[in-house]
Every structure is written in C-alpha cells, then in structure tokens.
mmCIF file of C-alpha atoms in Angstrom:
data_model
loop_
_atom_site.group_PDB
_atom_site.id
_atom_site.type_symbol
_atom_site.label_atom_id
_atom_site.label_comp_id
_atom_site.label_asym_id
_atom_site.label_seq_id
_atom_site.Cartn_x
_atom_site.Cartn_y
_atom_site.Cartn_z
ATOM 1 C CA MET A 117 -16.529 -22.896 12.961
ATOM 2 C CA SER A 118 -15.279 -19.409 12.086
ATOM 3 C CA HIS A 119 -17.469 -17.149 9.974
ATOM 4 C CA LEU A 120 -14.443 -15.152 8.789
ATOM 5 C CA LEU A 121 -13.693 -15.499 5.083
ATOM 6 C CA PRO A 122 -10.736 -17.928 5.027
ATOM 7 C CA THR A 123 -8.258 -15.674 3.218
ATOM 8 C CA TYR A 124 -5.566 -15.970 5.919
ATOM 9 C CA ALA A 125 -3.603 -18.977 7.190
ATOM 10 C CA ARG A 126 -3.964 -17.862 10.793
ATOM 11 C CA ALA A 127 -1.842 -19.306 13.574
ATOM 12 C CA ASN A 128 -3.854 -20.823 16.399
ATOM 13 C CA LEU A 129 -2.822 -18.004 18.683
ATOM 14 C CA ALA A 130 -4.687 -14.972 19.996
ATOM 15 C CA PHE A 131 -3.709 -12.078 22.244
ATOM 16 C CA GLU A 132 -5.691 -10.250 24.887
ATOM 17 C CA ARG A 133 -3.336 -7.422 25.777
ATOM 18 C CA GLY A 134 0.066 -5.914 25.121
ATOM 19 C CA GLU A 135 2.553 -3.556 26.669
ATOM 20 C CA GLY A 136 5.585 -2.102 24.901
ATOM 21 C CA ALA A 137 7.364 -4.827 22.962
ATOM 22 C CA TRP A 138 5.348 -7.638 24.564
ATOM 23 C CA LEU A 139 2.055 -9.379 23.849
ATOM 24 C CA VAL A 140 0.156 -11.624 26.247
ATOM 25 C CA SER A 141 -1.848 -14.474 24.744
ATOM 26 C CA THR A 142 -5.336 -15.497 25.776
ATOM 27 C CA THR A 143 -3.672 -18.414 27.583
ATOM 28 C CA GLY A 144 -1.409 -16.080 29.572
ATOM 29 C CA GLU A 145 1.875 -16.619 27.700
ATOM 30 C CA ARG A 146 4.187 -13.640 27.021
ATOM 31 C CA TYR A 147 5.556 -13.152 23.510
ATOM 32 C CA LEU A 148 8.291 -10.760 22.428
ATOM 33 C CA ASP A 149 6.806 -8.972 19.424
ATOM 34 C CA CYS A 150 9.211 -8.651 16.483
ATOM 35 C CA HIS A 151 6.252 -8.812 14.098
ATOM 36 C CA CYS A 152 4.465 -5.612 15.158
ATOM 37 C CA GLY A 153 1.362 -6.379 13.123
ATOM 38 C CA VAL A 154 3.596 -6.342 10.008
ATOM 39 C CA ALA A 155 5.504 -3.153 10.875
ATOM 40 C CA VAL A 156 2.436 -1.286 12.156
ATOM 41 C CA ASN A 157 2.960 -1.046 15.933
ATOM 42 C CA ALA A 158 6.121 1.042 15.718
ATOM 43 C CA LEU A 159 5.544 2.438 19.207
ATOM 44 C CA GLY A 160 4.693 -0.954 20.650
ATOM 45 C CA HIS A 161 1.486 -1.809 22.446
ATOM 46 C CA ALA A 162 -0.579 0.456 24.695
ATOM 47 C CA HIS A 163 1.810 3.391 24.360
ATOM 48 C CA PRO A 164 0.540 5.941 26.903
ATOM 49 C CA VAL A 165 0.705 8.910 24.509
ATOM 50 C CA LEU A 166 -1.378 7.082 21.896
ATOM 51 C CA VAL A 167 -3.825 5.698 24.442
ATOM 52 C CA GLU A 168 -4.446 9.120 25.947
ATOM 53 C CA ALA A 169 -4.876 10.746 22.525
ATOM 54 C CA LEU A 170 -7.520 8.234 21.438
ATOM 55 C CA LYS A 171 -9.326 8.350 24.792
ATOM 56 C CA ALA A 172 -9.505 12.133 24.669
ATOM 57 C CA GLN A 173 -10.750 12.196 21.064
ATOM 58 C CA ALA A 174 -13.253 9.380 21.618
ATOM 59 C CA GLU A 175 -15.042 11.570 24.138
ATOM 60 C CA LYS A 176 -15.332 14.426 21.605
ATOM 61 C CA VAL A 177 -16.224 13.390 18.060
ATOM 62 C CA TRP A 178 -15.461 10.228 16.053
ATOM 63 C CA HIS A 179 -16.523 11.079 12.525
ATOM 64 C CA VAL A 180 -17.896 14.028 10.572
ATOM 65 C CA SER A 181 -16.879 13.264 6.921
ATOM 66 C CA ASN A 182 -14.707 15.325 4.615
ATOM 67 C CA LEU A 183 -17.623 17.573 3.701
ATOM 68 C CA PHE A 184 -16.465 19.621 6.696
ATOM 69 C CA ARG A 185 -13.089 20.787 7.918
ATOM 70 C CA VAL A 186 -11.241 18.521 10.336
ATOM 71 C CA PRO A 187 -8.758 20.830 12.115
ATOM 72 C CA ASP A 188 -6.568 18.027 13.459
ATOM 73 C CA ALA A 189 -6.312 16.544 9.956
ATOM 74 C CA GLU A 190 -5.069 19.904 8.740
ATOM 75 C CA ARG A 191 -2.566 19.948 11.595
ATOM 76 C CA LEU A 192 -1.325 16.427 10.841
ATOM 77 C CA ALA A 193 -0.978 17.270 7.154
ATOM 78 C CA ALA A 194 1.037 20.391 7.980
ATOM 79 C CA ARG A 195 3.355 18.418 10.257
ATOM 80 C CA LEU A 196 3.924 15.717 7.656
ATOM 81 C CA CYS A 197 4.732 18.341 5.042
ATOM 82 C CA GLU A 198 7.114 20.125 7.392
ATOM 83 C CA ALA A 199 8.943 16.818 8.000
ATOM 84 C CA SER A 200 9.116 15.847 4.316
ATOM 85 C CA PHE A 201 9.321 17.102 0.727
ATOM 86 C CA ALA A 202 5.531 17.407 0.411
ATOM 87 C CA ASP A 203 3.190 20.375 0.065
ATOM 88 C CA LEU A 204 -0.107 18.462 0.015
ATOM 89 C CA VAL A 205 -1.590 15.424 1.794
ATOM 90 C CA PHE A 206 -4.610 13.209 1.180
ATOM 91 C CA PHE A 207 -5.684 10.943 4.051
ATOM 92 C CA CYS A 208 -7.098 7.459 3.575
ATOM 93 C CA ASN A 209 -7.305 4.269 5.624
ATOM 94 C CA SER A 210 -4.608 1.836 4.481
ATOM 95 C CA GLY A 211 -1.420 1.326 2.544
ATOM 96 C CA ALA A 212 -3.212 -0.097 -0.472
ATOM 97 C CA GLU A 213 -5.467 2.966 -0.608
ATOM 98 C CA ALA A 214 -2.441 5.243 -0.261
ATOM 99 C CA MET A 215 -0.726 3.586 -3.207
ATOM 100 C CA GLU A 216 -3.934 3.569 -5.265
ATOM 101 C CA GLY A 217 -4.156 7.299 -4.593
ATOM 102 C CA ALA A 218 -0.512 7.811 -5.523
ATOM 103 C CA ILE A 219 -1.102 6.088 -8.873
ATOM 104 C CA LYS A 220 -4.070 8.376 -9.524
ATOM 105 C CA VAL A 221 -2.020 11.465 -8.637
ATOM 106 C CA ALA A 222 0.700 10.459 -11.108
ATOM 107 C CA ARG A 223 -1.717 9.841 -13.957
ATOM 108 C CA LYS A 224 -3.807 12.951 -13.302
ATOM 109 C CA TYR A 225 -0.686 15.113 -13.267
ATOM 110 C CA HIS A 226 -0.023 14.308 -16.913
ATOM 111 C CA ALA A 227 -3.677 14.741 -17.850
ATOM 112 C CA ALA A 228 -3.550 18.200 -16.287
ATOM 113 C CA ASN A 229 -0.488 18.903 -18.434
ATOM 114 C CA GLY A 230 -2.365 18.001 -21.596
ATOM 115 C CA ALA A 231 -0.909 14.491 -21.964
ATOM 116 C CA PRO A 232 -3.684 12.127 -20.787
ATOM 117 C CA GLU A 233 -2.092 9.266 -22.748
ATOM 118 C CA ARG A 234 0.781 9.192 -20.232
ATOM 119 C CA VAL A 235 -0.596 6.588 -17.843
ATOM 120 C CA ARG A 236 2.005 3.810 -17.750
ATOM 121 C CA ILE A 237 4.128 3.320 -14.637
ATOM 122 C CA VAL A 238 7.443 1.485 -14.383
ATOM 123 C CA THR A 239 7.465 -0.885 -11.395
ATOM 124 C CA PHE A 240 9.816 -3.571 -10.113
ATOM 125 C CA GLU A 241 9.910 -7.326 -9.819
ATOM 126 C CA GLY A 242 9.398 -8.457 -6.233
ATOM 127 C CA ALA A 243 7.390 -5.347 -5.348
ATOM 128 C CA PHE A 244 4.290 -5.356 -3.185
ATOM 129 C CA HIS A 245 2.013 -2.329 -3.251
ATOM 130 C CA GLY A 246 -1.293 -3.651 -1.900
ATOM 131 C CA ARG A 247 -4.293 -5.856 -2.667
ATOM 132 C CA THR A 248 -6.526 -3.632 -4.784
ATOM 133 C CA LEU A 249 -6.716 -4.577 -8.442
ATOM 134 C CA ALA A 250 -4.463 -1.702 -9.493
ATOM 135 C CA THR A 251 -1.871 -2.182 -6.752
ATOM 136 C CA LEU A 252 -1.782 -5.928 -7.425
ATOM 137 C CA ALA A 253 -1.009 -5.162 -11.064
ATOM 138 C CA ALA A 254 1.673 -2.702 -9.965
ATOM 139 C CA GLY A 255 3.279 -5.377 -7.814
ATOM 140 C CA GLY A 256 2.987 -7.887 -10.617
ATOM 141 C CA GLN A 257 3.124 -11.032 -8.473
ATOM 142 C CA LYS A 258 1.087 -13.680 -10.251
ATOM 143 C CA LYS A 259 0.288 -15.633 -7.074
ATOM 144 C CA TYR A 260 -1.747 -12.662 -5.826
ATOM 145 C CA MET A 261 -3.476 -11.912 -9.150
ATOM 146 C CA GLU A 262 -4.593 -15.418 -10.095
ATOM 147 C CA GLY A 263 -8.336 -15.767 -10.498
ATOM 148 C CA PHE A 264 -9.152 -12.056 -10.520
ATOM 149 C CA GLY A 265 -9.412 -11.606 -14.262
ATOM 150 C CA PRO A 266 -7.197 -9.558 -16.567
ATOM 151 C CA PRO A 267 -4.594 -7.455 -14.739
ATOM 152 C CA VAL A 268 -5.169 -3.717 -14.663
ATOM 153 C CA GLU A 269 -3.299 -2.239 -17.615
ATOM 154 C CA GLY A 270 -0.556 0.328 -17.364
ATOM 155 C CA PHE A 271 2.386 -1.205 -15.484
ATOM 156 C CA ASP A 272 5.769 -2.180 -16.932
ATOM 157 C CA GLN A 273 7.868 -4.346 -14.614
ATOM 158 C CA VAL A 274 11.646 -4.489 -14.652
ATOM 159 C CA PRO A 275 14.263 -6.104 -12.364
ATOM 160 C CA TYR A 276 14.820 -4.274 -9.073
ATOM 161 C CA GLY A 277 18.050 -2.305 -9.114
ATOM 162 C CA ASP A 278 18.522 -2.385 -12.904
ATOM 163 C CA LEU A 279 18.719 1.199 -14.200
ATOM 164 C CA ASP A 280 19.327 0.102 -17.785
ATOM 165 C CA ALA A 281 16.109 -1.918 -17.730
ATOM 166 C CA VAL A 282 14.256 1.129 -16.363
ATOM 167 C CA LYS A 283 15.520 3.289 -19.208
ATOM 168 C CA ALA A 284 14.537 0.649 -21.768
ATOM 169 C CA ALA A 285 10.989 0.458 -20.364
ATOM 170 C CA ILE A 286 10.285 4.182 -20.749
ATOM 171 C CA GLY A 287 8.180 5.251 -23.706
ATOM 172 C CA PRO A 288 5.936 8.134 -24.791
ATOM 173 C CA ARG A 289 3.077 6.867 -22.570
ATOM 174 C CA THR A 290 5.169 6.535 -19.397
ATOM 175 C CA ALA A 291 3.949 8.669 -16.505
ATOM 176 C CA ALA A 292 6.016 7.661 -13.479
ATOM 177 C CA ILE A 293 8.360 5.255 -11.736
ATOM 178 C CA LEU A 294 7.044 3.555 -8.593
ATOM 179 C CA VAL A 295 9.575 2.067 -6.164
ATOM 180 C CA GLU A 296 10.118 0.844 -2.604
ATOM 181 C CA ALA A 297 13.401 2.020 -1.073
ATOM 182 C CA VAL A 298 13.481 -1.380 0.629
ATOM 183 C CA GLN A 299 11.320 -4.205 -0.709
ATOM 184 C CA GLY A 300 9.865 -5.510 2.543
ATOM 185 C CA GLU A 301 7.384 -8.116 1.359
ATOM 186 C CA GLY A 302 9.739 -8.921 -1.530
ATOM 187 C CA GLY A 303 12.488 -10.174 0.789
ATOM 188 C CA VAL A 304 13.970 -7.113 2.569
ATOM 189 C CA ARG A 305 15.917 -6.150 -0.556
ATOM 190 C CA VAL A 306 17.605 -2.776 -0.078
ATOM 191 C CA GLY A 307 17.771 -0.308 -2.933
ATOM 192 C CA THR A 308 21.268 1.138 -3.220
ATOM 193 C CA PRO A 309 21.817 4.899 -3.128
ATOM 194 C CA GLN A 310 23.106 4.696 -6.713
ATOM 195 C CA PHE A 311 19.922 2.965 -7.866
ATOM 196 C CA LEU A 312 17.503 5.310 -6.105
ATOM 197 C CA ARG A 313 19.388 8.436 -7.173
ATOM 198 C CA GLY A 314 19.503 7.073 -10.702
ATOM 199 C CA LEU A 315 15.713 6.809 -10.709
ATOM 200 C CA ARG A 316 15.463 10.481 -9.770
ATOM 201 C CA GLU A 317 17.751 11.427 -12.649
ATOM 202 C CA ILE A 318 15.779 9.313 -15.111
ATOM 203 C CA CYS A 319 12.524 10.947 -14.014
ATOM 204 C CA ASP A 320 14.001 14.423 -14.358
ATOM 205 C CA GLN A 321 15.337 13.640 -17.822
ATOM 206 C CA ASN A 322 12.029 12.235 -19.072
ATOM 207 C CA GLY A 323 9.423 14.425 -17.377
ATOM 208 C CA LEU A 324 8.249 11.584 -15.131
ATOM 209 C CA LEU A 325 7.080 11.589 -11.525
ATOM 210 C CA LEU A 326 9.035 9.562 -8.976
ATOM 211 C CA VAL A 327 6.653 7.773 -6.612
ATOM 212 C CA PHE A 328 7.898 6.136 -3.423
ATOM 213 C CA ASP A 329 5.956 3.420 -1.620
ATOM 214 C CA GLU A 330 6.900 4.074 2.013
ATOM 215 C CA VAL A 331 3.992 2.180 3.531
ATOM 216 C CA GLN A 332 6.352 -0.196 5.322
ATOM 217 C CA THR A 333 9.629 1.746 5.267
ATOM 218 C CA GLY A 334 8.266 5.069 6.500
ATOM 219 C CA MET A 335 7.706 6.451 10.001
ATOM 220 C CA GLY A 336 11.188 5.700 11.312
ATOM 221 C CA ARG A 337 11.273 2.019 10.367
ATOM 222 C CA THR A 338 14.483 2.272 8.324
ATOM 223 C CA GLY A 339 16.228 5.028 10.284
ATOM 224 C CA PRO A 340 15.090 8.531 9.314
ATOM 225 C CA LEU A 341 11.392 9.363 9.308
ATOM 226 C CA PHE A 342 11.217 8.281 5.644
ATOM 227 C CA ALA A 343 13.540 5.839 3.902
ATOM 228 C CA HIS A 344 14.268 8.041 0.884
ATOM 229 C CA GLN A 345 15.812 10.598 3.237
ATOM 230 C CA ARG A 346 18.567 8.090 3.982
ATOM 231 C CA VAL A 347 19.964 8.496 0.461
ATOM 232 C CA GLY A 348 18.995 12.114 -0.180
ATOM 233 C CA VAL A 349 16.462 11.379 -2.918
ATOM 234 C CA THR A 350 13.353 13.553 -3.171
ATOM 235 C CA PRO A 351 10.204 11.933 -4.583
ATOM 236 C CA ASP A 352 7.281 13.742 -6.164
ATOM 237 C CA VAL A 353 4.637 11.495 -4.612
ATOM 238 C CA MET A 354 4.739 9.145 -1.623
ATOM 239 C CA GLY A 355 2.318 6.708 -0.004
ATOM 240 C CA ILE A 356 2.508 5.983 3.733
ATOM 241 C CA ALA A 357 0.386 4.031 6.220
ATOM 242 C CA LYS A 358 1.140 1.194 8.687
ATOM 243 C CA ALA A 359 3.014 2.948 11.530
ATOM 244 C CA LEU A 360 1.453 6.364 10.796
ATOM 245 C CA GLY A 361 -1.393 5.558 13.196
ATOM 246 C CA GLY A 362 0.611 3.337 15.542
ATOM 247 C CA GLY A 363 -2.004 0.610 15.065
ATOM 248 C CA PHE A 364 -5.010 2.763 14.227
ATOM 249 C CA PRO A 365 -5.932 2.485 10.523
ATOM 250 C CA VAL A 366 -4.686 5.552 8.667
ATOM 251 C CA GLY A 367 -2.834 6.071 5.399
ATOM 252 C CA ALA A 368 -1.792 9.109 3.415
ATOM 253 C CA VAL A 369 -0.685 10.260 -0.016
ATOM 254 C CA LEU A 370 1.928 13.014 0.106
ATOM 255 C CA CYS A 371 2.923 15.027 -2.945
ATOM 256 C CA SER A 372 4.499 18.250 -4.111
ATOM 257 C CA ALA A 373 2.179 21.049 -5.208
ATOM 258 C CA GLU A 374 3.263 20.504 -8.811
ATOM 259 C CA ALA A 375 2.645 16.743 -8.741
ATOM 260 C CA GLY A 376 -0.748 17.208 -7.111
ATOM 261 C CA LYS A 377 -2.057 19.952 -9.384
ATOM 262 C CA GLY A 378 -4.446 17.612 -11.207
ATOM 263 C CA MET A 379 -6.212 16.485 -8.026
ATOM 264 C CA THR A 380 -8.967 19.051 -7.929
ATOM 265 C CA VAL A 381 -12.402 18.946 -6.272
ATOM 266 C CA GLY A 382 -14.177 15.673 -6.990
ATOM 267 C CA THR A 383 -11.186 13.760 -8.384
ATOM 268 C CA HIS A 384 -10.687 11.549 -5.314
ATOM 269 C CA GLY A 385 -12.292 10.820 -1.967
ATOM 270 C CA SER A 386 -12.493 8.605 1.118
ATOM 271 C CA THR A 387 -15.398 8.425 3.534
ATOM 272 C CA PHE A 388 -13.302 7.617 6.581
ATOM 273 C CA GLY A 389 -10.009 9.163 5.419
ATOM 274 C CA GLY A 390 -8.565 11.602 7.953
ATOM 275 C CA ASN A 391 -11.408 11.256 10.423
ATOM 276 C CA PRO A 392 -10.915 12.710 13.926
ATOM 277 C CA LEU A 393 -9.942 9.420 15.596
ATOM 278 C CA ALA A 394 -7.423 8.539 12.882
ATOM 279 C CA VAL A 395 -5.681 11.905 12.870
ATOM 280 C CA ALA A 396 -5.607 11.996 16.675
ATOM 281 C CA ALA A 397 -3.604 8.777 16.499
ATOM 282 C CA GLY A 398 -1.380 10.158 13.724
ATOM 283 C CA ASN A 399 -0.617 13.343 15.608
ATOM 284 C CA ALA A 400 0.206 11.340 18.739
ATOM 285 C CA VAL A 401 2.623 9.161 16.761
ATOM 286 C CA LEU A 402 4.394 12.269 15.471
ATOM 287 C CA ASP A 403 4.494 13.718 19.006
ATOM 288 C CA VAL A 404 6.592 10.717 20.014
ATOM 289 C CA MET A 405 8.659 10.190 16.864
ATOM 290 C CA LEU A 406 9.593 13.832 16.313
ATOM 291 C CA ALA A 407 10.703 14.333 19.916
ATOM 292 C CA PRO A 408 14.436 15.154 20.108
ATOM 293 C CA GLY A 409 16.599 12.034 20.042
ATOM 294 C CA PHE A 410 13.851 9.483 19.368
ATOM 295 C CA LEU A 411 14.818 8.485 15.830
ATOM 296 C CA GLU A 412 18.518 8.620 16.679
ATOM 297 C CA ALA A 413 17.968 6.220 19.582
ATOM 298 C CA ALA A 414 16.026 3.866 17.318
ATOM 299 C CA GLN A 415 18.874 3.914 14.791
ATOM 300 C CA HIS A 416 21.374 3.037 17.526
ATOM 301 C CA LYS A 417 19.255 0.082 18.603
ATOM 302 C CA ALA A 418 18.854 -1.015 14.991
ATOM 303 C CA LEU A 419 22.621 -1.145 14.502
ATOM 304 C CA LEU A 420 23.002 -3.148 17.707
ATOM 305 C CA LEU A 421 20.330 -5.632 16.648
ATOM 306 C CA LYS A 422 21.757 -6.056 13.144
ATOM 307 C CA GLN A 423 25.255 -6.733 14.520
ATOM 308 C CA ARG A 424 23.953 -9.356 16.924
ATOM 309 C CA LEU A 425 21.824 -11.006 14.246
ATOM 310 C CA ALA A 426 24.924 -11.215 12.060
ATOM 311 C CA ALA A 427 26.616 -13.127 14.875
ATOM 312 C CA VAL A 428 23.662 -15.534 14.983
ATOM 313 C CA ALA A 429 23.968 -16.075 11.230
ATOM 314 C CA ASP A 430 27.696 -16.789 11.644
ATOM 315 C CA ARG A 431 26.959 -19.412 14.309
ATOM 316 C CA HIS A 432 24.105 -21.046 12.384
ATOM 317 C CA PRO A 433 25.056 -21.092 8.680
ATOM 318 C CA THR A 434 22.822 -24.112 8.021
ATOM 319 C CA VAL A 435 19.805 -22.054 9.140
ATOM 320 C CA VAL A 436 20.547 -18.399 8.214
ATOM 321 C CA ARG A 437 22.670 -17.417 5.235
ATOM 322 C CA GLU A 438 22.452 -13.629 5.421
ATOM 323 C CA VAL A 439 21.149 -10.673 7.436
ATOM 324 C CA ARG A 440 19.607 -7.882 5.352
ATOM 325 C CA GLY A 441 17.857 -4.598 5.821
ATOM 326 C CA GLU A 442 17.990 -1.057 7.118
ATOM 327 C CA GLY A 443 17.033 0.284 10.530
ATOM 328 C CA LEU A 444 14.542 -1.966 12.261
ATOM 329 C CA LEU A 445 13.353 -3.492 8.996
ATOM 330 C CA LEU A 446 15.644 -6.524 9.090
ATOM 331 C CA GLY A 447 15.519 -9.838 7.299
ATOM 332 C CA LEU A 448 17.021 -13.244 7.959
ATOM 333 C CA ALA A 449 17.575 -14.876 4.562
ATOM 334 C CA CYS A 450 17.121 -18.538 5.380
ATOM 335 C CA VAL A 451 18.698 -21.792 4.298
ATOM 336 C CA VAL A 452 15.826 -23.742 5.855
ATOM 337 C CA PRO A 453 12.236 -22.922 4.798
ATOM 338 C CA ASN A 454 11.418 -19.544 6.340
ATOM 339 C CA ASN A 455 8.178 -20.824 7.837
ATOM 340 C CA ASP A 456 10.166 -23.455 9.748
ATOM 341 C CA LEU A 457 12.162 -20.685 11.408
ATOM 342 C CA ILE A 458 9.005 -18.671 12.124
ATOM 343 C CA THR A 459 7.467 -21.713 13.815
ATOM 344 C CA ALA A 460 10.632 -22.321 15.851
ATOM 345 C CA LEU A 461 10.658 -18.657 16.886
ATOM 346 C CA ARG A 462 7.036 -18.894 17.972
ATOM 347 C CA GLU A 463 7.950 -21.899 20.110
ATOM 348 C CA GLU A 464 10.547 -19.628 21.737
ATOM 349 C CA LYS A 465 7.786 -17.045 22.292
ATOM 350 C CA LEU A 466 9.052 -14.601 19.692
ATOM 351 C CA LEU A 467 6.886 -13.334 16.819
ATOM 352 C CA ALA A 468 8.266 -12.641 13.333
ATOM 353 C CA VAL A 469 6.807 -12.521 9.823
ATOM 354 C CA ALA A 470 7.668 -14.159 6.499
ATOM 355 C CA ALA A 471 8.739 -12.345 3.341
ATOM 356 C CA GLY A 472 9.628 -13.326 -0.199
ATOM 357 C CA ASP A 473 12.981 -14.829 -1.191
ATOM 358 C CA ASN A 474 12.734 -17.235 1.791
ATOM 359 C CA VAL A 475 13.246 -14.422 4.316
ATOM 360 C CA VAL A 476 12.016 -13.944 7.878
ATOM 361 C CA ARG A 477 11.388 -10.292 8.739
ATOM 362 C CA ILE A 478 12.409 -9.060 12.185
ATOM 363 C CA LEU A 479 10.315 -5.946 12.875
ATOM 364 C CA PRO A 480 10.496 -4.947 16.546
ATOM 365 C CA PRO A 481 8.880 -1.722 17.753
ATOM 366 C CA LEU A 482 11.091 1.341 17.650
ATOM 367 C CA ILE A 483 10.724 1.601 21.435
ATOM 368 C CA ILE A 484 12.354 -1.789 22.100
ATOM 369 C CA ASP A 485 15.166 -1.451 24.663
ATOM 370 C CA GLU A 486 18.628 -3.026 24.679
ATOM 371 C CA THR A 487 17.668 -5.676 27.239
ATOM 372 C CA GLU A 488 14.787 -6.737 25.002
ATOM 373 C CA ILE A 489 17.096 -6.777 21.991
ATOM 374 C CA ALA A 490 19.404 -9.151 23.848
ATOM 375 C CA GLU A 491 16.395 -11.301 24.752
ATOM 376 C CA ALA A 492 15.181 -11.337 21.150
ATOM 377 C CA VAL A 493 18.583 -12.408 19.860
ATOM 378 C CA ASP A 494 18.816 -15.153 22.495
ATOM 379 C CA ARG A 495 15.456 -16.505 21.369
ATOM 380 C CA ILE A 496 16.435 -16.379 17.692
ATOM 381 C CA ASP A 497 19.660 -18.172 18.580
ATOM 382 C CA ARG A 498 17.751 -20.896 20.434
ATOM 383 C CA ALA A 499 15.286 -21.275 17.557
ATOM 384 C CA ALA A 500 18.162 -21.759 15.105
ATOM 385 C CA THR A 501 19.688 -24.344 17.443
ATOM 386 C CA ARG A 502 16.315 -26.085 17.632
ATOM 387 C CA LEU A 503 16.229 -26.376 13.836
ATOM 388 C CA GLU A 504 19.825 -27.608 13.652
ATOM 389 C CA ARG A 505 19.098 -30.260 16.228
ATOM 390 C CA ALA A 506 15.961 -31.387 14.397
ATOM 391 C CA ALA A 507 17.929 -31.701 11.166
ATOM 392 C CA GLY A 508 20.734 -33.607 12.845
ATOM 393 C CA ALA A 509 23.211 -30.859 11.979
ATOM 394 C CA ALA A 510 26.881 -30.865 12.927
ATOM 395 C CA GLN A 511 27.248 -34.593 12.121
ATOM 396 C CA GLY A 512 24.494 -35.597 14.480
ATOM 397 C CA VAL A 513 25.907 -33.759 17.485
ATOM 398 C CA ALA A 514 23.387 -31.429 19.122
ATOM 399 C CA PRO A 515 24.821 -27.890 19.121
ATOM 400 C CA LYS A 516 25.186 -25.909 22.299
ATOM 401 C CA LEU A 517 22.656 -23.306 23.323
ATOM 402 C CA GLU A 518 24.569 -20.056 23.102
ATOM 403 C CA GLY A 519 22.401 -17.056 23.847
ATOM 404 C CA LEU A 520 23.932 -13.627 23.435
ATOM 405 C CA LYS A 521 24.280 -11.363 26.444
ATOM 406 C CA ALA A 522 23.565 -7.682 26.510
#
C-alpha cells in the first residue's frame, strides 16, 4: 500500500537512472523519453554541466533565505533580463507559483497607479496556468475546480484566438490579459502571430498589462528562448519554470520595471525561491542553452521531427489526424483515444504525455540527436500500426511495419 495521496493515476513504471534522452527502468528496460517530466528535462538526464553545478554548490551552501543576498540569484536574474524584455525577476519554486506571482504583479501595478479596482484578467478557454486556487480560476477548467468551493473571482474567459471576444470582455476593472503562446495542456494549440500581436495592441490601447505564461513554452521549447520572441511580441510580465532548472524545482516571474513598480518590500515572498541550489541549476541551464548554436540546432531538429511525424500521420490516418505545435512542443491530435496511443507508445518503450483535445504531446529533450529522432519516429510508427491492427483497420488486413530511417 502506498502512503502517497492518490491524486495521480500513476503508471506502474519507475526509473532508476537516465542519460541524455533515455531512461532506464527499475527492471532494466530502456525508454526513449519524449515526455521529459512534462517538458522539464530540456537538457535530458544527467547532463554533465548540470550535474557538476549541483555537486559543486551542494558542497558549499544549500539555503540561506531571502533575508540575505544570494549572489548567484542576482547573476541568474541579470542573465534572464539580458536575454529577454525584463528588468526585474522574482524567483519561486514552480510554474503555478510563477503564475500566481504574475497575477499579483498585474493587480498591484494598477493599485500603485491609483486604480485598485482594476483586478480582472482576461484569460482563454483551454488554458492551464497551475493548481493553486487562483491559477485554477484563471485556467477556468471545471474538471480541476470541482469540489474546491467558489472559484477565485477576477477572471473573464474568452475563446482562444478570438480578438473580438477579448475586446468585448474588457471593462473598467480589467487589469491584464493572460495568455499562453502555445496552449500545451490545452491541446498544443498554437497562437497565431496575428492573435498575439493583436493582444499587445489591445493592451496598449486600454492601459492593460500583457502577461505571458511561458512555463511550458519557455527555455527553448518552442524555438527561441521564449515563445513570444518567435512572433516579436513583448509582454509586460512573464512566468517561467519547468525547464529553467533542468529538473531542479525553480520558477520565476519576469517583468518590466514599470509593470513591477507595485511590488515593493513585503508585497510577496518565497522561503525557498532562488535558493543557492536552485539558481546553480538555473545558471547551468543558461550556460548550455545560451551557448552559440544551441537553440539553432534544437530548431533544426524540431523541424526534422515535425516533418517525420507528419509522414506518420499520413500513413496512419485512422490513428493520427493532425500534427501540431512549435519547436519541440509537438502534439499528435488523435482519432483514437489519446491514452490508447500513449499506452501503445509505452509498449514500444517510448514515453509521451496526454493533453486536452485528445492530443498526445511529444516533448523530447532539446539535446536529442537525429539518430534518436529517427528511433522515436520508428517507435511512434510501430505504435500506430499496433493500434490499427488491434482495431482491425484496413479491412482486416494487418498493416506493414514501416519505420522511418534517418
């Protein structure tokens, strides 16, 4: 009997070690990891730069609290600002905390401007911003909010991609617009450049802050370091986490000096946020990701993977109806139940993760190589064939196994 609170439907599978894009189970089986702890392990497993950084810091100091300066936190903040629109950074421990902090920044900005009634935030159907009470309300998905009492007030949801609906939702109490450039959990739905640029214009016209949730899309996952950079849109506030620590828990709120002017001493805090171990991991991740050519190489591999997945979809239209996504945040929109494909992939020793809209997310590490991409596509191809055979597809004739070659 497990003493863990049963809030997860865990697979009966555990891992004892990993290297690069591979995980080894406690029974000795090797799995190709296109799950990455839900887009967290962007540099794969046991990356030597990350391992060395944590080893070195572990022998120095683990935690001192934010009542003292943490020089490496200051360094990480400066590097994030240099690589983005931001002037200021607040460190926390998770994506949900980052988005909770971003909501507070947006509301406090208007209070500092003498308009404390401006607290409402326009959000989008299909969004996922975390599991705190406020971020659940921002996401608006009833299946996650059921049983937790009245939703936190202050969020107005509209259809994703609908600029007219955004404009109609804005009133005198509106403070901000909160958006994901790509809705990962919501089904790998990509915001168009027109939509995202339109949000910036609406914010500028109405004195609102534009808040990006880049918890999943940030840190190179969709191509550039941050997804909004792909379309040339500058937010006022941004939440990041997941890949920022390469597997070590760390999140951050980034904002412009103007947007953050209300966050003065005592307005927010986090006991563990930005502690020495966390920022050592974050700095090591940036050491790797900001090295010349790294993000460009990841984008090349992403294009290769997306093209080959499209070929799989063409060969298996009774299993996959569409390939979606940007960079290495890709989704297979399924004809069959998405969990059936995930199970078939696991039987082929490949790990993937479900998303909304009956989608399977394919989230390999950014360090995956072309041979491993070919192997991943072969396994996805075999899993689709497995499902076709089980369903008696192609008029009862078992389809051929056709793996793709590098």
